Structure formats: C-alpha cells, structure tokens
Short mmCIF file of C-alpha atoms and ligand atoms in Angstrom, two decimals:
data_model
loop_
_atom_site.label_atom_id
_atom_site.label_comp_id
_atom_site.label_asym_id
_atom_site.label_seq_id
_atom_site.Cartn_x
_atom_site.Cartn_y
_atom_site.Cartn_z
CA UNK I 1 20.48 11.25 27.86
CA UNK I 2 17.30 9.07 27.51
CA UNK I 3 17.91 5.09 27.62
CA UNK I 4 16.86 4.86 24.28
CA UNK I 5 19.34 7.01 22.85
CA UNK I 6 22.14 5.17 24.59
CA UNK I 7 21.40 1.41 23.46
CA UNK I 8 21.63 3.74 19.77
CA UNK I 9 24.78 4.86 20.98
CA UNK I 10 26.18 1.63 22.14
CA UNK I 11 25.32 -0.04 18.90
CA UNK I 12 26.57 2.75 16.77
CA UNK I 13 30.09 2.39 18.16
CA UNK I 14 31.06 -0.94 16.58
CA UNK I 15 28.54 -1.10 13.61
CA UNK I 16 28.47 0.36 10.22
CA UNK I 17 24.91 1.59 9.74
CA UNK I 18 23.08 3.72 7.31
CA UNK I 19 20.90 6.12 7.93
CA UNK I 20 17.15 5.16 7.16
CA UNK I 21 16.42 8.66 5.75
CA UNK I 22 19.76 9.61 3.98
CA UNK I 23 22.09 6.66 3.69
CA UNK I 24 24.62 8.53 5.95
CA UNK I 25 27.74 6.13 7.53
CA UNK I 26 26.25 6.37 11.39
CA UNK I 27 28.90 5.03 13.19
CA UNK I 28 30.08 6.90 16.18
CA UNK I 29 26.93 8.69 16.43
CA UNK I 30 26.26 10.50 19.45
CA UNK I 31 23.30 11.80 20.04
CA UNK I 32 19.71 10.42 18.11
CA UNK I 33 19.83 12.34 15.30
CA UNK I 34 21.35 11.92 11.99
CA UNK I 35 24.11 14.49 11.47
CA UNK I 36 23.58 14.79 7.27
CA UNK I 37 19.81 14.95 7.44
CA UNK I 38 18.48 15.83 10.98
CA UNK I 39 16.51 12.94 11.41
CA UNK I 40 15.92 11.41 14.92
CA UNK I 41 16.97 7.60 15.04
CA UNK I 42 15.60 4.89 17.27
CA UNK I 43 16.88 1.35 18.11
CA UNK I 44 14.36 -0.91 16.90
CA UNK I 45 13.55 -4.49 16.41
CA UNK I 46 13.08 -5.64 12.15
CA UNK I 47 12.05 -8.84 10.44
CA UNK I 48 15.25 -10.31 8.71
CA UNK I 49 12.83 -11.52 5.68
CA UNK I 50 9.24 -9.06 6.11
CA UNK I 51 7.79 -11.38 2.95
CA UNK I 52 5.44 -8.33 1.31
CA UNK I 53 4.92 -9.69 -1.66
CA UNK I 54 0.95 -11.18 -0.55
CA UNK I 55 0.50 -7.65 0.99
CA UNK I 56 1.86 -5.90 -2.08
CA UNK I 57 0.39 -7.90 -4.42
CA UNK I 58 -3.11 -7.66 -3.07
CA UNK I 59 -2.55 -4.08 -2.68
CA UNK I 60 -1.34 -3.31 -6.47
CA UNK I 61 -4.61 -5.18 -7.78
CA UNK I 62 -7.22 -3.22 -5.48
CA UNK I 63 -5.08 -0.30 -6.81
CA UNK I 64 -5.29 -1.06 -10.15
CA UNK I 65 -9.24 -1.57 -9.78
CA UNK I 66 -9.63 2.17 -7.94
CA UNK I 67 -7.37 4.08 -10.44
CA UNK I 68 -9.25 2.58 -13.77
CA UNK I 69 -12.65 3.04 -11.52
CA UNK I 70 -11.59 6.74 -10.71
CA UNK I 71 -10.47 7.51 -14.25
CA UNK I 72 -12.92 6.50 -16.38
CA UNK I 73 -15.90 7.95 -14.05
CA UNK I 74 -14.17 11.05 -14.55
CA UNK I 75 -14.28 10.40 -18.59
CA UNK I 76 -17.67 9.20 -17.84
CA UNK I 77 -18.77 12.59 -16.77
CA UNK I 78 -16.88 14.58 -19.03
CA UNK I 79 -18.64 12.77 -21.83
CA UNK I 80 -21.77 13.43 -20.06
CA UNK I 81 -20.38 17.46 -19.61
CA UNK I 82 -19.48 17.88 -23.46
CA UNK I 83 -22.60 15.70 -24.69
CA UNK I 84 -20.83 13.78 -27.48
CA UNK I 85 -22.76 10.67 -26.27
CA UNK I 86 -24.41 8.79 -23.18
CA UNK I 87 -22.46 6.26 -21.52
CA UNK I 88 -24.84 6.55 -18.25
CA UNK I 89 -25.59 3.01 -18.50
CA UNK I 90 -21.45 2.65 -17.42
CA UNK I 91 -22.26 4.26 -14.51
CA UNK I 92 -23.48 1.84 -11.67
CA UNK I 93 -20.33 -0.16 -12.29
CA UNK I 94 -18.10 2.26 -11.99
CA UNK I 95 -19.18 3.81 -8.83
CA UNK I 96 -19.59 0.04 -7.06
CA UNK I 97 -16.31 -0.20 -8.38
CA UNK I 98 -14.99 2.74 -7.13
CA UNK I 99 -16.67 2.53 -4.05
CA UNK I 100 -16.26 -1.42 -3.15
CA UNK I 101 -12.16 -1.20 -4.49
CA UNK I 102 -11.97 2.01 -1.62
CA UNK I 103 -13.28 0.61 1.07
CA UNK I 104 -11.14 -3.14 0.13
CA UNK I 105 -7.85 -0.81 -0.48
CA UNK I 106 -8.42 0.28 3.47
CA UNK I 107 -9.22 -2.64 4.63
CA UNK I 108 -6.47 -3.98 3.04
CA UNK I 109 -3.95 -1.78 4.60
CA UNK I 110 -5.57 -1.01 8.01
CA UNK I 111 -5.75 -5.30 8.25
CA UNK I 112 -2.51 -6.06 7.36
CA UNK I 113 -0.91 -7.13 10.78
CA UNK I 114 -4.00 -9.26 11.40
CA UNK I 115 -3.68 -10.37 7.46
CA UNK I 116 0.50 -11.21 8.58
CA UNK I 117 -0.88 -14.15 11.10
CA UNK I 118 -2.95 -16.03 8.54
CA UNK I 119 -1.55 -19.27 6.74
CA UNK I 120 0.04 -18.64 3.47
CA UNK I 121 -2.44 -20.34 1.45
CA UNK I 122 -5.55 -17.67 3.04
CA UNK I 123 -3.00 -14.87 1.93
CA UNK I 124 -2.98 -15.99 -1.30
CA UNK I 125 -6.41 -16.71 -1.74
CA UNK I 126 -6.96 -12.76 -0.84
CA UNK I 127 -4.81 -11.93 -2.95
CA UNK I 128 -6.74 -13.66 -5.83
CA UNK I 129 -9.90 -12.16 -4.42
CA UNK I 130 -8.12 -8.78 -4.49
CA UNK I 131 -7.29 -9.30 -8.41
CA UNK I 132 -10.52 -11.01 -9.09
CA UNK I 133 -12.69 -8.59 -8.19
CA UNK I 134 -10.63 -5.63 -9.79
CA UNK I 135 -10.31 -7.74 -13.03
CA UNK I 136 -14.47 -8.93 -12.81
CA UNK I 137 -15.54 -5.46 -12.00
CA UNK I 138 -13.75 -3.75 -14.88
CA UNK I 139 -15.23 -6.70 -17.21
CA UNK I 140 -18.76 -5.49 -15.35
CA UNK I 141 -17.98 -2.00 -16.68
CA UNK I 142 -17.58 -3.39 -20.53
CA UNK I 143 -20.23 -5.30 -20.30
CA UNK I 144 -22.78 -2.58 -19.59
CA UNK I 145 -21.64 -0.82 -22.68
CA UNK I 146 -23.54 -0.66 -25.69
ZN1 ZN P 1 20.23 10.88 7.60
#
C-alpha cells in the first residue's frame, strides 16, 4: 500500500469524513477509494477560511461582460442575416468586448494564486476594474446605437 493511502487510512479510523464526490460516511475506509462512488481519495492540506469572494466576485463581473458580449453579437448578426435593420455600427464594441472580457476572464483564473498574495485593498480594486469595465463596455455598446 502506497504511503499516501495509509496517512488516509490512519485518519479515516477515528474521523467522521464525507466523501468530496458523494457525501459518503468514510470512516474505516480502507483502501483510497470511495466505496459508494469509486472515487480515489487523497490526504490533503485545505484553508480553514479560502475567502473567494474577491476571486468570485471579479470573476461573475468579467462573466457577466462575456455572456451579454457573446449574446448580443450573435443577435447582432442575426439581424444582419434576416435584414430587418443595420446595427453594424454596434459592432466594434461588441467584439472589443468580447474579446478584451476573454482574455481578462483567463487571466483572471489562470492568475488567481498570484492574485491570493496581493493586499486586500489591490483585490478589491480588481475587482472594481473587473465590474467597471464589463459595466463601461456594455454602456460603449449603447452608446454606438442610433
Ligand atoms: Zn464518494
């Protein structure tokens, strides 16, 4: 049996625990995998308190700025497709848009141990930048209607 299982083991045999996948009692395990689901287990090491909410809330606003970017270019071009009327002029703001809130919602995510060791006060200001832009660029996008 591999090391890590048996540190699981060990700590199984005196603690309640529930199974990460399927909620499953695992005390007594034996073994790494979950009994009820099949799922291999590991010992590991968690934060008590992981504080998401700056990473979560930056991340919902670059969201919300991609899906209302993504969605209206596609009613862009089927309004462009059926030929009721021209909204072309919409168009250079909703691709920046699209394009800038992709590339941020990456970053975002691929940066976010880095973003973890920065004082709370730069985490917040992201997360204002985050929200700012999505907010400014979908005022952009009104704006170039006529
Ligand atoms: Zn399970």
């Amino acid at each position: 049996m591999a090391e890590r299982s048996e540190h699981l083991e060990r700590f199984l045999a005196d603690h309640d625990a529930p199974c990460p996948g399927c909620g499953y009692n695992l005390r007594g395990l034996e073994g790494d995998q979950c009994p009820e689901c099949g799922e291999r287990l590991e010992l590991r090491i968690g934060m008590a308190d992981p504080k998401l909410s700056q990473f979560i809330g930056g991340l919902i606003g670059l969201a919300a700025g991609l899906g209302f970017h993504g969605l209206f270019l596609i009613w862009v071009g089927y309004v462009a497709a059926v030929g009721t009327f021209s909204m072309w002029d919409a168009l250079p703001p909703l691709v920046v848009g699209l394009v800038v809130s992709s590339a941020a919602l990456f970053a975002w995510t691929g940066l976010r141990a880095r973003m973890r060791r920065l004082p709370l006060s730069r985490r917040r200001l992201l997360v204002f930048v985050c929200w700012a832009w999505s907010i400014g660029s979908v005022l952009w996008f009104f704006a170039s209607l006529r």
